[in-house]
Amino acid sequence: MQFFIDSADVGEIKKALAMGLCDGVTTNPSLVAKTGRKFSEVLKEITSLVPGPVSAEVTAVDHEGMMREAHALAKVADNVVVKVPLIVEGLRVVRDLSSEGIRTNVTLCFSPVQALLAAKAGATYISPFVGRLDDISEDGMAMVAQILEIYRAYDFATKVLVASVRHPIHVLEAARLGADVATIPFNVIDQLARHPLTDAGLKKFLADWEKVPKEK
Ligand code: E4P
Protein backbone atom coordinates (compact mmCIF):
# COMPACT_ATOMS: atom_id res chain seq x y z
CA MET A 1 0.00 0.00 0.00
CA GLN A 2 1.33 3.45 -0.86
CA PHE A 3 1.03 6.54 1.30
CA PHE A 4 0.67 9.89 -0.44
CA ILE A 5 0.61 13.16 1.45
CA ASP A 6 -2.44 15.33 0.81
CA SER A 7 -0.75 18.73 0.96
CA ALA A 8 0.76 21.56 -1.05
CA ASP A 9 2.88 22.68 1.90
CA VAL A 10 6.54 22.05 1.08
CA GLY A 11 7.51 22.00 4.77
CA GLU A 12 5.01 19.21 5.49
CA ILE A 13 6.08 17.28 2.37
CA LYS A 14 9.75 17.43 3.46
CA LYS A 15 8.82 16.10 6.92
CA ALA A 16 6.78 13.22 5.42
CA LEU A 17 9.68 12.37 3.08
CA ALA A 18 12.08 12.29 6.04
CA MET A 19 9.68 9.91 7.83
CA GLY A 20 9.71 7.61 4.79
CA LEU A 21 5.95 8.08 4.43
CA CYS A 22 5.67 9.99 1.18
CA ASP A 23 5.32 7.77 -1.90
CA GLY A 24 3.57 10.62 -3.70
CA VAL A 25 1.60 13.85 -3.25
CA THR A 26 -1.93 15.02 -3.97
CA THR A 27 -2.78 18.70 -4.15
CA ASN A 28 -6.05 20.49 -4.83
CA PRO A 29 -6.98 24.15 -5.39
CA SER A 30 -7.91 24.63 -1.70
CA LEU A 31 -4.58 23.20 -0.50
CA VAL A 32 -2.66 25.41 -2.96
CA ALA A 33 -4.64 28.49 -1.83
CA LYS A 34 -3.60 27.76 1.80
CA THR A 35 0.09 28.14 0.85
CA GLY A 36 -0.39 31.72 -0.43
CA ARG A 37 2.06 30.86 -3.23
CA LYS A 38 1.72 30.66 -7.02
CA PHE A 39 0.64 27.20 -8.23
CA SER A 40 3.37 26.94 -10.89
CA GLU A 41 6.07 27.74 -8.31
CA VAL A 42 4.70 25.28 -5.73
CA LEU A 43 4.24 22.49 -8.29
CA LYS A 44 7.80 22.84 -9.62
CA GLU A 45 9.20 22.67 -6.10
CA ILE A 46 7.08 19.64 -5.08
CA THR A 47 7.85 17.69 -8.26
CA SER A 48 11.56 18.25 -7.79
CA LEU A 49 11.45 17.09 -4.16
CA VAL A 50 9.27 13.99 -4.58
CA PRO A 51 10.20 11.19 -7.01
CA GLY A 52 6.70 9.68 -6.89
CA PRO A 53 3.47 10.85 -8.54
CA VAL A 54 2.30 14.41 -7.81
CA SER A 55 -1.35 15.16 -8.56
CA ALA A 56 -2.09 18.66 -9.87
CA GLU A 57 -5.68 19.66 -10.53
CA VAL A 58 -7.19 21.44 -13.53
CA THR A 59 -9.57 24.28 -12.66
CA ALA A 60 -11.40 24.68 -15.97
CA VAL A 61 -14.67 22.75 -16.27
CA ASP A 62 -15.03 22.66 -20.06
CA HIS A 63 -13.30 20.09 -22.28
CA GLU A 64 -11.07 22.52 -24.16
CA GLY A 65 -10.01 24.39 -21.02
CA MET A 66 -9.29 21.20 -19.06
CA MET A 67 -7.24 19.77 -21.96
CA ARG A 68 -5.23 22.99 -22.26
CA GLU A 69 -4.48 23.07 -18.52
CA ALA A 70 -3.74 19.33 -18.46
CA HIS A 71 -1.13 19.65 -21.22
CA ALA A 72 0.53 22.58 -19.42
CA LEU A 73 0.59 20.68 -16.09
CA ALA A 74 1.95 17.50 -17.68
CA LYS A 75 4.85 19.54 -19.12
CA VAL A 76 5.98 20.71 -15.66
CA ALA A 77 7.57 17.34 -14.78
CA ASP A 78 7.38 13.66 -15.70
CA ASN A 79 5.85 12.77 -12.32
CA VAL A 80 2.82 15.07 -12.68
CA VAL A 81 -0.53 13.27 -12.63
CA VAL A 82 -3.38 15.44 -13.91
CA LYS A 83 -6.29 15.64 -11.49
CA VAL A 84 -9.65 15.91 -13.22
CA PRO A 85 -13.08 16.33 -11.58
CA LEU A 86 -15.60 13.52 -11.90
CA ILE A 87 -18.02 15.33 -14.20
CA VAL A 88 -19.22 14.27 -17.65
CA GLU A 89 -16.75 16.57 -19.44
CA GLY A 90 -14.03 15.45 -17.08
CA LEU A 91 -14.49 11.80 -18.07
CA ARG A 92 -14.09 12.79 -21.72
CA VAL A 93 -10.86 14.58 -20.78
CA VAL A 94 -9.65 11.45 -18.96
CA ARG A 95 -10.30 9.32 -22.06
CA ASP A 96 -8.37 11.77 -24.26
CA LEU A 97 -5.45 12.17 -21.86
CA SER A 98 -5.27 8.42 -21.38
CA SER A 99 -4.97 7.88 -25.14
CA GLU A 100 -2.08 10.39 -25.12
CA GLY A 101 -0.37 8.47 -22.30
CA ILE A 102 -0.93 11.23 -19.71
CA ARG A 103 -1.73 9.88 -16.24
CA THR A 104 -4.90 11.06 -14.50
CA ASN A 105 -6.37 11.13 -11.01
CA VAL A 106 -10.16 11.44 -11.08
CA THR A 107 -11.19 13.46 -8.06
CA LEU A 108 -14.40 14.21 -6.15
CA CYS A 109 -15.71 10.64 -6.42
CA PHE A 110 -18.65 9.97 -4.12
CA SER A 111 -20.17 6.77 -5.54
CA PRO A 112 -19.08 3.34 -6.84
CA VAL A 113 -20.87 3.96 -10.16
CA GLN A 114 -18.89 7.17 -10.66
CA ALA A 115 -15.74 5.13 -10.00
CA LEU A 116 -16.83 2.56 -12.59
CA LEU A 117 -17.14 5.33 -15.19
CA ALA A 118 -13.69 6.67 -14.32
CA ALA A 119 -12.15 3.21 -14.77
CA LYS A 120 -13.92 2.73 -18.10
CA ALA A 121 -12.51 6.12 -19.19
CA GLY A 122 -9.00 4.86 -18.42
CA ALA A 123 -8.21 6.79 -15.23
CA THR A 124 -4.87 5.97 -13.60
CA TYR A 125 -6.28 6.72 -10.11
CA ILE A 126 -9.77 7.14 -8.69
CA SER A 127 -10.10 9.29 -5.56
CA PRO A 128 -13.11 8.35 -3.42
CA PHE A 129 -13.58 11.05 -0.73
CA VAL A 130 -14.35 9.07 2.44
CA GLY A 131 -14.29 11.87 5.04
CA ARG A 132 -16.73 14.09 3.18
CA LEU A 133 -19.22 11.20 2.89
CA ASP A 134 -18.83 10.38 6.60
CA ASP A 135 -19.51 14.09 7.29
CA ILE A 136 -23.00 13.74 5.82
CA SER A 137 -23.69 10.50 7.74
CA GLU A 138 -22.93 8.19 4.81
CA ASP A 139 -20.35 5.40 4.95
CA GLY A 140 -17.23 6.47 3.05
CA MET A 141 -15.43 3.15 3.51
CA ALA A 142 -18.45 1.16 2.25
CA MET A 143 -18.03 3.10 -1.01
CA VAL A 144 -14.34 2.13 -1.16
CA ALA A 145 -15.21 -1.54 -0.55
CA GLN A 146 -17.71 -1.51 -3.42
CA ILE A 147 -15.26 0.21 -5.78
CA LEU A 148 -12.61 -2.42 -5.01
CA GLU A 149 -15.15 -5.20 -5.56
CA ILE A 150 -16.09 -3.80 -8.99
CA TYR A 151 -12.50 -3.12 -10.07
CA ARG A 152 -11.43 -6.63 -9.03
CA ALA A 153 -14.41 -8.26 -10.79
CA TYR A 154 -13.43 -6.67 -14.11
CA ASP A 155 -9.69 -6.46 -13.55
CA PHE A 156 -9.57 -2.70 -14.09
CA ALA A 157 -6.08 -1.22 -13.92
CA THR A 158 -7.30 1.99 -12.24
CA LYS A 159 -5.80 2.33 -8.75
CA VAL A 160 -7.99 3.16 -5.77
CA LEU A 161 -6.57 6.20 -3.97
CA VAL A 162 -8.52 6.73 -0.74
CA ALA A 163 -8.91 10.49 -0.20
CA SER A 164 -10.42 12.89 2.31
CA VAL A 165 -8.75 10.90 5.08
CA ARG A 166 -9.43 12.40 8.50
CA HIS A 167 -7.91 10.01 11.06
CA PRO A 168 -5.77 6.85 11.47
CA ILE A 169 -8.86 4.59 11.43
CA HIS A 170 -9.47 5.65 7.82
CA VAL A 171 -5.90 4.52 7.03
CA LEU A 172 -6.44 1.21 8.86
CA GLU A 173 -9.71 0.52 7.03
CA ALA A 174 -8.22 1.44 3.65
CA ALA A 175 -5.34 -0.98 4.32
CA ARG A 176 -7.68 -3.78 5.44
CA LEU A 177 -9.69 -3.41 2.24
CA GLY A 178 -6.50 -3.56 0.16
CA ALA A 179 -6.79 -0.05 -1.32
CA ASP A 180 -3.78 0.79 -3.50
CA VAL A 181 -3.07 4.20 -1.95
CA ALA A 182 -4.26 6.47 0.85
CA THR A 183 -3.60 10.18 0.54
CA ILE A 184 -3.19 11.47 4.06
CA PRO A 185 -2.93 14.98 5.55
CA PHE A 186 0.26 15.61 7.54
CA ASN A 187 -1.49 15.79 10.94
CA VAL A 188 -2.76 12.21 10.39
CA ILE A 189 0.61 10.94 9.05
CA ASP A 190 2.12 12.29 12.25
CA GLN A 191 -0.34 10.30 14.40
CA LEU A 192 0.24 6.93 12.70
CA ALA A 193 3.32 5.78 14.63
CA ARG A 194 2.18 7.16 17.96
CA HIS A 195 0.55 5.20 20.77
CA PRO A 196 0.30 6.31 24.43
CA LEU A 197 1.26 2.80 25.62
CA THR A 198 4.41 2.94 23.46
CA ASP A 199 5.38 6.25 25.10
CA ALA A 200 4.57 5.01 28.62
CA GLY A 201 6.37 1.69 28.00
CA LEU A 202 9.49 3.42 26.69
CA LYS A 203 9.52 5.84 29.64
CA LYS A 204 9.41 2.88 32.07
CA PHE A 205 12.12 0.93 30.20
CA LEU A 206 14.42 3.95 30.27
CA ALA A 207 13.73 4.60 33.96
CA ASP A 208 14.43 0.92 34.81
CA TRP A 209 17.59 1.00 32.68
CA GLU A 210 18.94 3.70 35.01
CA LYS A 211 18.75 1.11 37.87
CA VAL A 212 20.94 -1.41 36.02
CA PRO A 213 24.56 -1.33 37.33
CA LYS A 214 26.68 0.42 34.75
CA GLU A 215 29.56 -1.39 33.02
CA LYS A 216 32.98 -0.11 34.10
C1 E4P B 1 -7.79 14.42 -2.52
O1 E4P B 1 -7.06 14.33 -3.46
C2 E4P B 1 -8.20 15.68 -1.89
O2 E4P B 1 -7.14 16.59 -2.01
C3 E4P B 1 -8.46 15.56 -0.41
O3 E4P B 1 -8.22 14.28 0.09
C4 E4P B 1 -9.69 16.23 0.07
O4 E4P B 1 -9.80 16.07 1.46
P1 E4P B 1 -10.77 16.94 2.37
O5 E4P B 1 -12.15 16.41 2.25
O6 E4P B 1 -10.23 16.78 3.75
O7 E4P B 1 -10.68 18.36 1.86
PDB file of N, CA, C and O and ligand atoms in Angstrom, residues 6 26-28 31 57 83 105 107 127 129 131-132 161-166 183 185, ligand 1:
ATOM      1  N   ASP A   6      -1.419  14.452   1.389  1.00  0.00           N
ATOM      2  CA  ASP A   6      -2.438  15.330   0.815  1.00  0.00           C
ATOM      3  C   ASP A   6      -2.106  16.751   1.271  1.00  0.00           C
ATOM      4  O   ASP A   6      -2.608  17.219   2.304  1.00  0.00           O
ATOM      5  N   THR A  26      -0.743  14.507  -3.279  1.00  0.00           N
ATOM      6  CA  THR A  26      -1.929  15.019  -3.969  1.00  0.00           C
ATOM      7  C   THR A  26      -2.131  16.460  -3.514  1.00  0.00           C
ATOM      8  O   THR A  26      -1.984  16.775  -2.327  1.00  0.00           O
ATOM      9  N   THR A  27      -2.436  17.320  -4.479  1.00  0.00           N
ATOM     10  CA  THR A  27      -2.775  18.703  -4.147  1.00  0.00           C
ATOM     11  C   THR A  27      -4.188  18.944  -4.670  1.00  0.00           C
ATOM     12  O   THR A  27      -4.716  18.138  -5.436  1.00  0.00           O
ATOM     13  N   ASN A  28      -4.777  20.040  -4.237  1.00  0.00           N
ATOM     14  CA  ASN A  28      -6.047  20.490  -4.832  1.00  0.00           C
ATOM     15  C   ASN A  28      -6.063  22.009  -4.730  1.00  0.00           C
ATOM     16  O   ASN A  28      -5.217  22.597  -4.029  1.00  0.00           O
ATOM     17  N   LEU A  31      -5.884  23.394  -1.158  1.00  0.00           N
ATOM     18  CA  LEU A  31      -4.582  23.204  -0.496  1.00  0.00           C
ATOM     19  C   LEU A  31      -3.552  24.189  -1.044  1.00  0.00           C
ATOM     20  O   LEU A  31      -2.729  24.723  -0.297  1.00  0.00           O
ATOM     21  N   GLU A  57      -4.286  19.632 -10.043  1.00  0.00           N
ATOM     22  CA  GLU A  57      -5.681  19.657 -10.534  1.00  0.00           C
ATOM     23  C   GLU A  57      -5.943  20.757 -11.558  1.00  0.00           C
ATOM     24  O   GLU A  57      -5.469  21.883 -11.411  1.00  0.00           O
ATOM     25  N   LYS A  83      -5.077  15.917 -12.272  1.00  0.00           N
ATOM     26  CA  LYS A  83      -6.286  15.640 -11.485  1.00  0.00           C
ATOM     27  C   LYS A  83      -7.477  16.296 -12.189  1.00  0.00           C
ATOM     28  O   LYS A  83      -7.466  17.495 -12.494  1.00  0.00           O
ATOM     29  N   ASN A 105      -5.790  11.464 -12.313  1.00  0.00           N
ATOM     30  CA  ASN A 105      -6.374  11.131 -11.013  1.00  0.00           C
ATOM     31  C   ASN A 105      -7.770  11.749 -11.020  1.00  0.00           C
ATOM     32  O   ASN A 105      -7.906  12.979 -11.071  1.00  0.00           O
ATOM     33  N   THR A 107     -10.932  13.001  -9.417  1.00  0.00           N
ATOM     34  CA  THR A 107     -11.194  13.462  -8.057  1.00  0.00           C
ATOM     35  C   THR A 107     -12.674  13.753  -7.837  1.00  0.00           C
ATOM     36  O   THR A 107     -13.460  13.811  -8.776  1.00  0.00           O
ATOM     37  N   SER A 127     -10.177   8.775  -6.939  1.00  0.00           N
ATOM     38  CA  SER A 127     -10.099   9.291  -5.562  1.00  0.00           C
ATOM     39  C   SER A 127     -11.475   9.354  -4.905  1.00  0.00           C
ATOM     40  O   SER A 127     -12.186  10.357  -5.008  1.00  0.00           O
ATOM     41  N   PHE A 129     -13.741  10.130  -1.866  1.00  0.00           N
ATOM     42  CA  PHE A 129     -13.578  11.045  -0.727  1.00  0.00           C
ATOM     43  C   PHE A 129     -14.330  10.483   0.486  1.00  0.00           C
ATOM     44  O   PHE A 129     -15.520  10.748   0.664  1.00  0.00           O
ATOM     45  N   GLY A 131     -13.950  10.964   3.933  1.00  0.00           N
ATOM     46  CA  GLY A 131     -14.291  11.869   5.038  1.00  0.00           C
ATOM     47  C   GLY A 131     -15.518  12.712   4.738  1.00  0.00           C
ATOM     48  O   GLY A 131     -16.382  12.899   5.594  1.00  0.00           O
ATOM     49  N   ARG A 132     -15.590  13.223   3.505  1.00  0.00           N
ATOM     50  CA  ARG A 132     -16.732  14.093   3.179  1.00  0.00           C
ATOM     51  C   ARG A 132     -18.045  13.309   3.159  1.00  0.00           C
ATOM     52  O   ARG A 132     -19.099  13.871   3.440  1.00  0.00           O
ATOM     53  N   LEU A 161      -7.345   5.265  -4.790  1.00  0.00           N
ATOM     54  CA  LEU A 161      -6.573   6.198  -3.968  1.00  0.00           C
ATOM     55  C   LEU A 161      -7.553   6.809  -2.953  1.00  0.00           C
ATOM     56  O   LEU A 161      -8.329   7.711  -3.297  1.00  0.00           O
ATOM     57  N   VAL A 162      -7.548   6.282  -1.747  1.00  0.00           N
ATOM     58  CA  VAL A 162      -8.519   6.732  -0.742  1.00  0.00           C
ATOM     59  C   VAL A 162      -8.167   8.161  -0.304  1.00  0.00           C
ATOM     60  O   VAL A 162      -7.048   8.424   0.146  1.00  0.00           O
ATOM     61  N   ALA A 163      -9.147   9.061  -0.467  1.00  0.00           N
ATOM     62  CA  ALA A 163      -8.905  10.492  -0.204  1.00  0.00           C
ATOM     63  C   ALA A 163      -9.868  11.011   0.851  1.00  0.00           C
ATOM     64  O   ALA A 163     -10.781  10.294   1.280  1.00  0.00           O
ATOM     65  N   SER A 164      -9.625  12.264   1.254  1.00  0.00           N
ATOM     66  CA  SER A 164     -10.424  12.891   2.312  1.00  0.00           C
ATOM     67  C   SER A 164     -10.315  12.065   3.599  1.00  0.00           C
ATOM     68  O   SER A 164     -11.303  11.773   4.266  1.00  0.00           O
ATOM     69  N   VAL A 165      -9.072  11.699   3.887  1.00  0.00           N
ATOM     70  CA  VAL A 165      -8.746  10.897   5.076  1.00  0.00           C
ATOM     71  C   VAL A 165      -8.667  11.838   6.275  1.00  0.00           C
ATOM     72  O   VAL A 165      -8.012  12.874   6.206  1.00  0.00           O
ATOM     73  N   ARG A 166      -9.355  11.480   7.356  1.00  0.00           N
ATOM     74  CA  ARG A 166      -9.434  12.404   8.498  1.00  0.00           C
ATOM     75  C   ARG A 166      -8.718  11.895   9.748  1.00  0.00           C
ATOM     76  O   ARG A 166      -8.464  12.665  10.667  1.00  0.00           O
ATOM     77  N   THR A 183      -4.246   8.871   0.495  1.00  0.00           N
ATOM     78  CA  THR A 183      -3.598  10.180   0.539  1.00  0.00           C
ATOM     79  C   THR A 183      -4.003  10.826   1.853  1.00  0.00           C
ATOM     80  O   THR A 183      -5.192  10.939   2.176  1.00  0.00           O
ATOM     81  N   PRO A 185      -3.464  13.680   5.129  1.00  0.00           N
ATOM     82  CA  PRO A 185      -2.930  14.984   5.554  1.00  0.00           C
ATOM     83  C   PRO A 185      -1.803  14.798   6.574  1.00  0.00           C
ATOM     84  O   PRO A 185      -1.776  13.771   7.273  1.00  0.00           O
TER      85      PRO A 185
HETATM   86  C1  E4P B   1      -7.793  14.417  -2.522  1.00  0.00           C
HETATM   87  O1  E4P B   1      -7.058  14.331  -3.465  1.00  0.00           O
HETATM   88  C2  E4P B   1      -8.199  15.683  -1.887  1.00  0.00           C
HETATM   89  O2  E4P B   1      -7.143  16.592  -2.013  1.00  0.00           O
HETATM   90  C3  E4P B   1      -8.461  15.565  -0.407  1.00  0.00           C
HETATM   91  O3  E4P B   1      -8.224  14.276   0.085  1.00  0.00           O
HETATM   92  C4  E4P B   1      -9.692  16.226   0.074  1.00  0.00           C
HETATM   93  O4  E4P B   1      -9.801  16.075   1.460  1.00  0.00           O
HETATM   94  P1  E4P B   1     -10.771  16.944   2.370  1.00  0.00           P
HETATM   95  O5  E4P B   1     -12.146  16.406   2.249  1.00  0.00           O
HETATM   96  O6  E4P B   1     -10.227  16.780   3.746  1.00  0.00           O
HETATM   97  O7  E4P B   1     -10.683  18.363   1.860  1.00  0.00           O
END
